[in-house]
PDB file of C-alpha atoms and ligand atoms in Angstrom:
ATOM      1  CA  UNK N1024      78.355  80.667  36.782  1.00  0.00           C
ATOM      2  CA  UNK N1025      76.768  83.298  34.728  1.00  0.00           C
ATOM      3  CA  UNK N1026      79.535  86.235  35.216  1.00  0.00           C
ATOM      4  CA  UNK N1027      77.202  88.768  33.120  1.00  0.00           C
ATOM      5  CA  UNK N1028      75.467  88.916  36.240  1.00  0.00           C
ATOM      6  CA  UNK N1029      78.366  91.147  37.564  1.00  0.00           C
ATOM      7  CA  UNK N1030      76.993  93.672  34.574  1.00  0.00           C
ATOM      8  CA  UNK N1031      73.913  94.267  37.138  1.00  0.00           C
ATOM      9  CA  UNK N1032      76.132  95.871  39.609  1.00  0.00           C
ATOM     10  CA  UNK N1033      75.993  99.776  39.511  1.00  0.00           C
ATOM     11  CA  UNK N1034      79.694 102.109  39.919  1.00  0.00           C
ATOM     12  CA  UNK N1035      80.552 105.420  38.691  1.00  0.00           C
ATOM     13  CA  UNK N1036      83.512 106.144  36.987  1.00  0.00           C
ATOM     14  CA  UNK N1037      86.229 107.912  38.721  1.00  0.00           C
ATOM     15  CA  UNK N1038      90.072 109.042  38.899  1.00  0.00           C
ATOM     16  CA  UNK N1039      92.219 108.269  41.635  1.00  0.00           C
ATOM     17  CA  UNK N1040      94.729 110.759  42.484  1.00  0.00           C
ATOM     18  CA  UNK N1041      97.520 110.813  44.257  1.00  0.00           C
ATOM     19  CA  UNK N1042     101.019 112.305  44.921  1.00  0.00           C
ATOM     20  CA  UNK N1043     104.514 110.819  43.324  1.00  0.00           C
ATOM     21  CA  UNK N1044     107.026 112.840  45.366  1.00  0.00           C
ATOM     22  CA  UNK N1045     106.540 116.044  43.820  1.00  0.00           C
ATOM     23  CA  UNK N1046     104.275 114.631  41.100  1.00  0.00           C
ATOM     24  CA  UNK N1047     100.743 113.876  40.468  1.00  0.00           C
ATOM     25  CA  UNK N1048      99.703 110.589  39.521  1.00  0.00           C
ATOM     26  CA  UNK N1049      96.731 108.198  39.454  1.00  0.00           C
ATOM     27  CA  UNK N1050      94.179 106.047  37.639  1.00  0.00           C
ATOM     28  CA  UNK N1051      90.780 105.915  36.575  1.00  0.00           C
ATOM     29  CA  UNK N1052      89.042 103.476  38.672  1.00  0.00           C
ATOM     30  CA  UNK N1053      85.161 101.904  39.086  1.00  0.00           C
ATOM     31  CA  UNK N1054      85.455 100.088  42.192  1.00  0.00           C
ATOM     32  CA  UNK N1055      84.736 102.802  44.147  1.00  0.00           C
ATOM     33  CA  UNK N1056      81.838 103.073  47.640  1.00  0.00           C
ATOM     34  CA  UNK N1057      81.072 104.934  50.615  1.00  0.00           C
ATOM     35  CA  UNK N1058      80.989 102.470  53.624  1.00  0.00           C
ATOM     36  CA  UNK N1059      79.882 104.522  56.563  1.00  0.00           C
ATOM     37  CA  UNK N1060      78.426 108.003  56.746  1.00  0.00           C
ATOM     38  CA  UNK N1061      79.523 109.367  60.518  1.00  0.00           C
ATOM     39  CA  UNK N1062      82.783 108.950  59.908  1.00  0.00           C
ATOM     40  CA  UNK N1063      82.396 108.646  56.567  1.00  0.00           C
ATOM     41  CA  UNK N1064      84.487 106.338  55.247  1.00  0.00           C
ATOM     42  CA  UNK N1065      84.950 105.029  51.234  1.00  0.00           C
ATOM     43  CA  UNK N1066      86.522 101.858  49.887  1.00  0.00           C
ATOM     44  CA  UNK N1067      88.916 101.662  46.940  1.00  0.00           C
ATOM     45  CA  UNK N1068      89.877  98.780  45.034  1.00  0.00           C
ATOM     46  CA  UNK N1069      93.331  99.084  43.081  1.00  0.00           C
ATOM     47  CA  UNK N1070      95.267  96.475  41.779  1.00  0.00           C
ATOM     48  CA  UNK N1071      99.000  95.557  43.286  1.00  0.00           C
ATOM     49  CA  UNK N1072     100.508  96.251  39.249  1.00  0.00           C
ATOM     50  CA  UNK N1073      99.011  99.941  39.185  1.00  0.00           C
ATOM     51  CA  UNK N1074     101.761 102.196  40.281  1.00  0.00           C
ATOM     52  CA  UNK N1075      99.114 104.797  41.655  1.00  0.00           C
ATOM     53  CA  UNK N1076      98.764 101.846  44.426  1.00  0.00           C
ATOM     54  CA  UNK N1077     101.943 102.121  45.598  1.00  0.00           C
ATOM     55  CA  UNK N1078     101.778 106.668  45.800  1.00  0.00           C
ATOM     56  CA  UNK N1079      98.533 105.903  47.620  1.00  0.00           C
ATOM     57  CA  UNK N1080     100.559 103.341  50.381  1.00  0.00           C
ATOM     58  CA  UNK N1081     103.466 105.751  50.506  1.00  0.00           C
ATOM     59  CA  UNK N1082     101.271 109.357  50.944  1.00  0.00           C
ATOM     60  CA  UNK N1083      98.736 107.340  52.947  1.00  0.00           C
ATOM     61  CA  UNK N1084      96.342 109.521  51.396  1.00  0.00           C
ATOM     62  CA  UNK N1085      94.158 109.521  47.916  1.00  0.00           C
ATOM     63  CA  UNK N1086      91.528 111.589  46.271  1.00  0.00           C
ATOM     64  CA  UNK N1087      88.519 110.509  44.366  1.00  0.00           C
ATOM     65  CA  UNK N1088      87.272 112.893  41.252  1.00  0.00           C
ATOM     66  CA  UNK N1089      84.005 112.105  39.964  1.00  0.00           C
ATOM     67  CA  UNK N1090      83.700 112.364  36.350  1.00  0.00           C
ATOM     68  CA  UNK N1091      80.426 113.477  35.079  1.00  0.00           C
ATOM     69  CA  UNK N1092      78.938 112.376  31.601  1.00  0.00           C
ATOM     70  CA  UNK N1093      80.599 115.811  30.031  1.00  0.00           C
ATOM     71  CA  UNK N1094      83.743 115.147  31.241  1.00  0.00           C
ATOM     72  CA  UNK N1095      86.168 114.566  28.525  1.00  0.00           C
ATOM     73  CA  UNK N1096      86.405 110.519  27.654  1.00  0.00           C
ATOM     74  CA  UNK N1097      90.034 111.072  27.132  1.00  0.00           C
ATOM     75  CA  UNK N1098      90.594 111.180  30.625  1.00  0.00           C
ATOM     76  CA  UNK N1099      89.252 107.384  31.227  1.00  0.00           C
ATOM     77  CA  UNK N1100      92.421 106.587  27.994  1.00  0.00           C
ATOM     78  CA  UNK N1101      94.932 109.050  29.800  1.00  0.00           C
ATOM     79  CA  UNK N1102      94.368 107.691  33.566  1.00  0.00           C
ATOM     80  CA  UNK N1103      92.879 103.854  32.772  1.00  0.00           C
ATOM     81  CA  UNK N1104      94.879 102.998  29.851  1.00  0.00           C
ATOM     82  CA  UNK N1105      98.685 103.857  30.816  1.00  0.00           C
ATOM     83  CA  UNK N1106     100.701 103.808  34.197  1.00  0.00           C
ATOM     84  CA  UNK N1107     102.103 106.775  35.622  1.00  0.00           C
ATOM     85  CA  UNK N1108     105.175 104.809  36.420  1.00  0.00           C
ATOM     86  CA  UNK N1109     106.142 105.629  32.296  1.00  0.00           C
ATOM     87  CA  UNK N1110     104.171 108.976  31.934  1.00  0.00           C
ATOM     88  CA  UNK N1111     103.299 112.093  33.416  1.00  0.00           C
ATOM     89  CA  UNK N1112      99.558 111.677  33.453  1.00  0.00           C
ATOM     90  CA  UNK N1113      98.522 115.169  34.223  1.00  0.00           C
ATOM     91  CA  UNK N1114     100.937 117.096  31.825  1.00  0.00           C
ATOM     92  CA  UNK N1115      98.009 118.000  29.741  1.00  0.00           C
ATOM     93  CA  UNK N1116      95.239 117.731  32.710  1.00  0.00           C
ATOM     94  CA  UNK N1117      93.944 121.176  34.232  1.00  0.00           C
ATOM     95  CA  UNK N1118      94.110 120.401  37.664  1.00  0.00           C
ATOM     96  CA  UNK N1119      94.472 122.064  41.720  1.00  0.00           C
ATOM     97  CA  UNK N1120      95.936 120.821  44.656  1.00  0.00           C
ATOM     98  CA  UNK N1121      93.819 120.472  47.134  1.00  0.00           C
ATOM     99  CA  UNK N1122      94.562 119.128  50.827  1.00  0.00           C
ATOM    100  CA  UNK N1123      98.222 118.328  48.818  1.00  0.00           C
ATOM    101  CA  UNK N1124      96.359 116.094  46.168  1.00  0.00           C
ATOM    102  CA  UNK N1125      95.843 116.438  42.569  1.00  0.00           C
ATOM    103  CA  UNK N1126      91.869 117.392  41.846  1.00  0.00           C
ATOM    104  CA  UNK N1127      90.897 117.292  37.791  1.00  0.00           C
ATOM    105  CA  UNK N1128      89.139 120.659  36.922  1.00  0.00           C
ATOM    106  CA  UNK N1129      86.787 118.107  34.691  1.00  0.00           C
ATOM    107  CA  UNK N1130      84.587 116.334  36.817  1.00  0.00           C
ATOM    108  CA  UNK N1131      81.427 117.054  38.836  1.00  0.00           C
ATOM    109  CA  UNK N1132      82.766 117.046  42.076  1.00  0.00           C
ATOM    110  CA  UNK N1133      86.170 115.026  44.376  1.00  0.00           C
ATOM    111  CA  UNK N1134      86.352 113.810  47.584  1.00  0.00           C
ATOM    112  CA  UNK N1135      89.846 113.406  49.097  1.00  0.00           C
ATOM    113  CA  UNK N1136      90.678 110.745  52.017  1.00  0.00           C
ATOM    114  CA  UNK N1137      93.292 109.267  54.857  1.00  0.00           C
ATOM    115  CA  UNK N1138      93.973 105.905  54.695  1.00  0.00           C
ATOM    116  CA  UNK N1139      92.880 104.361  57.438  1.00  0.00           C
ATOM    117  CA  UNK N1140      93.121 100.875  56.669  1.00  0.00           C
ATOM    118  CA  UNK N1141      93.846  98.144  54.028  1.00  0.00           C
ATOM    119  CA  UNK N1142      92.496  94.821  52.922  1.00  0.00           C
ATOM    120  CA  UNK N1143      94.502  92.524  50.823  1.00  0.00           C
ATOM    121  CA  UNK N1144      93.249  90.048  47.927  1.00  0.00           C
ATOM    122  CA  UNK N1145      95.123  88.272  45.401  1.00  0.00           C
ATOM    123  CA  UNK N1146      95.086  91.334  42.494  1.00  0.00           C
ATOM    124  CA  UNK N1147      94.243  94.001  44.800  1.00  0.00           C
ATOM    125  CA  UNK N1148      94.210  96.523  47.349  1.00  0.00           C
ATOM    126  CA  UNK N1149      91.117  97.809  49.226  1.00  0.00           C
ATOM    127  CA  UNK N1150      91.866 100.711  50.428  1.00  0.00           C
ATOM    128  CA  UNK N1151      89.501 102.179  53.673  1.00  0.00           C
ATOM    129  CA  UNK N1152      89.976 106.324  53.391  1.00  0.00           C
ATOM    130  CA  UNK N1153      88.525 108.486  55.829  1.00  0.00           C
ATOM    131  CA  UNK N1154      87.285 111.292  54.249  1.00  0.00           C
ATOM    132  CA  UNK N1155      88.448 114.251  55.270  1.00  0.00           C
ATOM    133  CA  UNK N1156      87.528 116.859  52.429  1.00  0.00           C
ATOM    134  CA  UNK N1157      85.008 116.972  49.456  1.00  0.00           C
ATOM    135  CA  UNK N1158      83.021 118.978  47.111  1.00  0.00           C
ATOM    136  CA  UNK N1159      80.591 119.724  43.874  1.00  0.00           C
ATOM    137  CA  UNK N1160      80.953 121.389  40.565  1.00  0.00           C
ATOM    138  CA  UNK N1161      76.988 122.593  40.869  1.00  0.00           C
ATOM    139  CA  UNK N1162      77.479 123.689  37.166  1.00  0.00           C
ATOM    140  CA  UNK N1163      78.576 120.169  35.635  1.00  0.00           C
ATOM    141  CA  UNK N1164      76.434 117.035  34.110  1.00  0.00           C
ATOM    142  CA  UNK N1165      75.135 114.185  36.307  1.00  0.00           C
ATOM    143  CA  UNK N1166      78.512 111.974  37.142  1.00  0.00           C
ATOM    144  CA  UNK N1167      78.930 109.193  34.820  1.00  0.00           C
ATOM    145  CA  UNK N1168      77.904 105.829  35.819  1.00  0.00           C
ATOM    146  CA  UNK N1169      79.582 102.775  34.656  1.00  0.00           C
ATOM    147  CA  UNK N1170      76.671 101.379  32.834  1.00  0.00           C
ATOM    148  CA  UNK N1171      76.759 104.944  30.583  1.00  0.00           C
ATOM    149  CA  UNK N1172      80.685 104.676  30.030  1.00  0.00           C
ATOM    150  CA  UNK N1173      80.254 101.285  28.536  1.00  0.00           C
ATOM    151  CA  UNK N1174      76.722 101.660  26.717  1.00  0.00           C
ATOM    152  CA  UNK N1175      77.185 105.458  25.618  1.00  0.00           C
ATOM    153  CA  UNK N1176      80.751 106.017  25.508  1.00  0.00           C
ATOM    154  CA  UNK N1177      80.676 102.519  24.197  1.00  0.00           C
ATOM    155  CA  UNK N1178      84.410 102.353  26.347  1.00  0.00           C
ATOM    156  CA  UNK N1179      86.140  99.364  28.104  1.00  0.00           C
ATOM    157  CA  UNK N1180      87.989  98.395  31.006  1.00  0.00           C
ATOM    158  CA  UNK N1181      91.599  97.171  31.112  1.00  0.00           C
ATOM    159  CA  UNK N1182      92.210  93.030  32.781  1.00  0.00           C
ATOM    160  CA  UNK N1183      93.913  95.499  36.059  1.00  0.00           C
ATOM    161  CA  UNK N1184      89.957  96.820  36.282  1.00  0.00           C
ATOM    162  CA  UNK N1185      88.470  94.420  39.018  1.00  0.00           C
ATOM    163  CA  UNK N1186      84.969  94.445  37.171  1.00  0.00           C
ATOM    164  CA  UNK N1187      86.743  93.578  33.781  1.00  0.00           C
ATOM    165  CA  UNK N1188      85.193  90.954  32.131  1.00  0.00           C
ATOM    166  CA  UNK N1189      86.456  89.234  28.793  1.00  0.00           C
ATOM    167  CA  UNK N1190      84.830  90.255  25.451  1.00  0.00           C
ATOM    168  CA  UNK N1191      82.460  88.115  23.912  1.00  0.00           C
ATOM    169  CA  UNK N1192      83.470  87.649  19.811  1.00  0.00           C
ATOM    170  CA  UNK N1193      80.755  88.727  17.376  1.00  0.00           C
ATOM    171  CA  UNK N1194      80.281  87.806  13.931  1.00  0.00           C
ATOM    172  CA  UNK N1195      80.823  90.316  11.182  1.00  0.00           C
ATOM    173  CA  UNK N1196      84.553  92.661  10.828  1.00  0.00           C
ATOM    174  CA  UNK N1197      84.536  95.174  13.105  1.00  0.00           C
ATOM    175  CA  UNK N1198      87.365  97.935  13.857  1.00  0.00           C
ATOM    176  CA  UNK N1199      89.068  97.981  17.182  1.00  0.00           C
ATOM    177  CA  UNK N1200      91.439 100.289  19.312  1.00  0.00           C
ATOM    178  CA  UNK N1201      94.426  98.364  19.774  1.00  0.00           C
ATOM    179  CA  UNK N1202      95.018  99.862  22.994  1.00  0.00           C
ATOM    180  CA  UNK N1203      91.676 100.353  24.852  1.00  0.00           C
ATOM    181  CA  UNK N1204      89.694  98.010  23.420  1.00  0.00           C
ATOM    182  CA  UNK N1205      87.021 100.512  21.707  1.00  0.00           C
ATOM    183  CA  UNK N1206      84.882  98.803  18.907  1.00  0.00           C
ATOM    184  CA  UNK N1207      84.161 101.497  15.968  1.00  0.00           C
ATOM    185  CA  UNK N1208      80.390 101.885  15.517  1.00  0.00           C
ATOM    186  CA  UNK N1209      79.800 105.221  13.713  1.00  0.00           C
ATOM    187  CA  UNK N1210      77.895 105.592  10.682  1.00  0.00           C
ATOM    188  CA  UNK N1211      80.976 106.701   8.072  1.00  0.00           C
ATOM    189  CA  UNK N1212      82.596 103.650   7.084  1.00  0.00           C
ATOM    190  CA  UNK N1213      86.083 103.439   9.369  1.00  0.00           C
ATOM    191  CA  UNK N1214      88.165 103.646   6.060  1.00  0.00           C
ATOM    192  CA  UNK N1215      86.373 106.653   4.968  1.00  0.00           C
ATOM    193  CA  UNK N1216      87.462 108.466   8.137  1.00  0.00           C
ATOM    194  CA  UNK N1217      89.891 111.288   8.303  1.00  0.00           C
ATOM    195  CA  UNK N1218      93.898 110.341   9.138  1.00  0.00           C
ATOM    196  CA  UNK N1219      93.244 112.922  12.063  1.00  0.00           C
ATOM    197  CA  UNK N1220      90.532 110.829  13.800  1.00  0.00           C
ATOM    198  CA  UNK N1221      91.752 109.459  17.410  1.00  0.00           C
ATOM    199  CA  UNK N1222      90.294 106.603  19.455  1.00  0.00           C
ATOM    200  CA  UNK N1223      87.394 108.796  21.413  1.00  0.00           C
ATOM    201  CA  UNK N1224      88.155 106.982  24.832  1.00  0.00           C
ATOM    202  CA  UNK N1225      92.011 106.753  24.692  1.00  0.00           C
ATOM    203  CA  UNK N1226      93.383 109.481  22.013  1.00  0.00           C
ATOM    204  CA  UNK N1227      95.012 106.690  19.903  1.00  0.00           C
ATOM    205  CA  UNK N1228      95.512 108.112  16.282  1.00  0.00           C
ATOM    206  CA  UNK N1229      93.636 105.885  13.673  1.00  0.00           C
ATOM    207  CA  UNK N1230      96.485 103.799  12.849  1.00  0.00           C
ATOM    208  CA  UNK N1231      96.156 102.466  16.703  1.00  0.00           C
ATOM    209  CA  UNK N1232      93.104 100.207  15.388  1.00  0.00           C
ATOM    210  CA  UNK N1233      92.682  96.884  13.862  1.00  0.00           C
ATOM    211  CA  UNK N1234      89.979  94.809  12.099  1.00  0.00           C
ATOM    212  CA  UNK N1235      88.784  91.830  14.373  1.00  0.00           C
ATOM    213  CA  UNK N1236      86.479  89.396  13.400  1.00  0.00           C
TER     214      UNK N1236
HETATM  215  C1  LIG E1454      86.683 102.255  33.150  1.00  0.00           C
HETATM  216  C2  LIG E1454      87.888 101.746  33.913  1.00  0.00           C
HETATM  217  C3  LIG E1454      87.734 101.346  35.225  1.00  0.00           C
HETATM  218  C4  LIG E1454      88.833 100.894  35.969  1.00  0.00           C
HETATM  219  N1  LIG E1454      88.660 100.544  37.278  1.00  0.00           N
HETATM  220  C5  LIG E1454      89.726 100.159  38.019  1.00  0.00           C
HETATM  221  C6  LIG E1454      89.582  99.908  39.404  1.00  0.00           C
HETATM  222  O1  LIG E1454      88.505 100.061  40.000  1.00  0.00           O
HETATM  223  N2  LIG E1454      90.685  99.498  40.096  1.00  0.00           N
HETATM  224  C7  LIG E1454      91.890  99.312  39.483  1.00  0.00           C
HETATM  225  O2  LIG E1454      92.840  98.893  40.142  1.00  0.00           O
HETATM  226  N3  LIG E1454      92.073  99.581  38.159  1.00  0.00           N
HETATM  227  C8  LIG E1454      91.019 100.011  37.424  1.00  0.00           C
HETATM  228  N4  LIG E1454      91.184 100.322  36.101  1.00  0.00           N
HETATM  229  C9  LIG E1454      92.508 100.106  35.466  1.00  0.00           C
HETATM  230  C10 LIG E1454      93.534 101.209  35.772  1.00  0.00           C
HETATM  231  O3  LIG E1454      92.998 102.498  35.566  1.00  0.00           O
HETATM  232  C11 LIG E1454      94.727 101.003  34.801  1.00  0.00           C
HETATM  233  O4  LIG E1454      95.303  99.743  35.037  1.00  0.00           O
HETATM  234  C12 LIG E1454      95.765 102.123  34.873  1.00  0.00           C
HETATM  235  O5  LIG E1454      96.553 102.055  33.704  1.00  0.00           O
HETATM  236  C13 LIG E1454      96.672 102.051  36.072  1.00  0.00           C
HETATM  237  O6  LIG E1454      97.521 103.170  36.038  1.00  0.00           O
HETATM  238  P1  LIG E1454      98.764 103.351  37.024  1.00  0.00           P
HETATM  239  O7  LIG E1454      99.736 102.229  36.725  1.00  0.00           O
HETATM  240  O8  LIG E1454      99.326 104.700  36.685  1.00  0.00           O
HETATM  241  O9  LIG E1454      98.240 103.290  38.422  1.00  0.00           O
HETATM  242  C14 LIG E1454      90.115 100.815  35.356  1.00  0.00           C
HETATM  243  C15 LIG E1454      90.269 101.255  34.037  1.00  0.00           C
HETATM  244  C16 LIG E1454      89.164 101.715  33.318  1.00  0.00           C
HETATM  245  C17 LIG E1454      89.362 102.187  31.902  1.00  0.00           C
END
């Protein structure tokens, strides 16, 4: 089995909001498509171990924000790269409530949904929302596909991602983000970078990254 082949697939990249009580939550997410158009209904894929699955089985309800290729990579770290069930993802997020759910100011557009029903596998959920509400940010970029988050953005995906794949080892040193996976590839030297420079897809500080080979 050739598993690059799952590469050829196309997704967007995405947050998936929810409510926590009181609180927003939720996590950035790929697996992500409409199924029918009148109803329209989407399908979600979350893993059991992400707590945002558990908000979206409590509320019965979840919202999708599209990110858009200006949208701030930081967001992918903040929502993909910690749970919600240790931090409060959206303290530093501008963000409405919409329909009673969370929707990022940063994106190029969100569509929120009812759960209608649910499919189980062995990591994950597939959630089947009806939608109920949506909308576009005419002003923002084109939304972000995942072929541009990994190729341009040069980001990864976490083992709870249900495309994640495992990284291939290449020859030659090469300076990694401890905690999202994000290989260094600019043209100053990483030593010769400032002690202010953060991982550009999580917001680790430099010290967060270490030399693989
Ligand atoms: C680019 C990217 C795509 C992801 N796609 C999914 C996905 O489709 N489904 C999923 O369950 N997790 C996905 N993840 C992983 C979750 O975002 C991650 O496990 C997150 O920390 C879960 O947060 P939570 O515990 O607050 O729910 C993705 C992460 C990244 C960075």
């Amino acid at each position: 089995m050739n598993t690059k082949v799952f590469r050829n697939l196309s997704y967007g990249v995405y947050v998936v909001s929810s409510m926590d009580g009181e609180r927003p939550t939720g996590c950035t997410a790929n697996s992500i498509m409409q199924i029918t158009s009148s109803p329209a209904t989407i399908a979600v894929s979350i893993n059991h171990d992400n707590y945002t699955n558990g908000c979206i089985q409590k509320t019965g309800k979840l919202a999708i924000n599209i990110l858009s290729e200006a949208s701030a990579p930081g967001i992918i770290g903040t929502f993909g790269f910690q749970s919600g069930k240790d931090t409060n993802k959206f303290e530093e997020i501008a963000y409405s409530l919409e329909g009673g759910l969370p929707i990022l100011k940063d994106s190029c557009g969100y569509i929120i949904c009812q759960v209608i029903d649910t499919m189980e596998t062995d990591t994950h959920t597939v959630f089947l929302g009806k939608v109920l509400d949506g909308d576009v940010i005419e002003s923002a970029a084109p939304a972000m596909s995942y072929a541009y988050y990994h190729n341009v953005i040069k980001g990864k995906s976490p083992k709870n991602a249900p495309t994640y794949l495992p990284e291939e080892t290449e020859p030659g040193k090469k300076w990694v983000c401890s905690v999202c996976g994000h290989v260094y590839d600019g043209e100053l030297p990483f030593e010769d970078l400032g002690d202010d420079y953060k991982c550009p897809v999580c917001h680790q500080p430099k010290t967060a990254f270490v030399i693989e080979n």
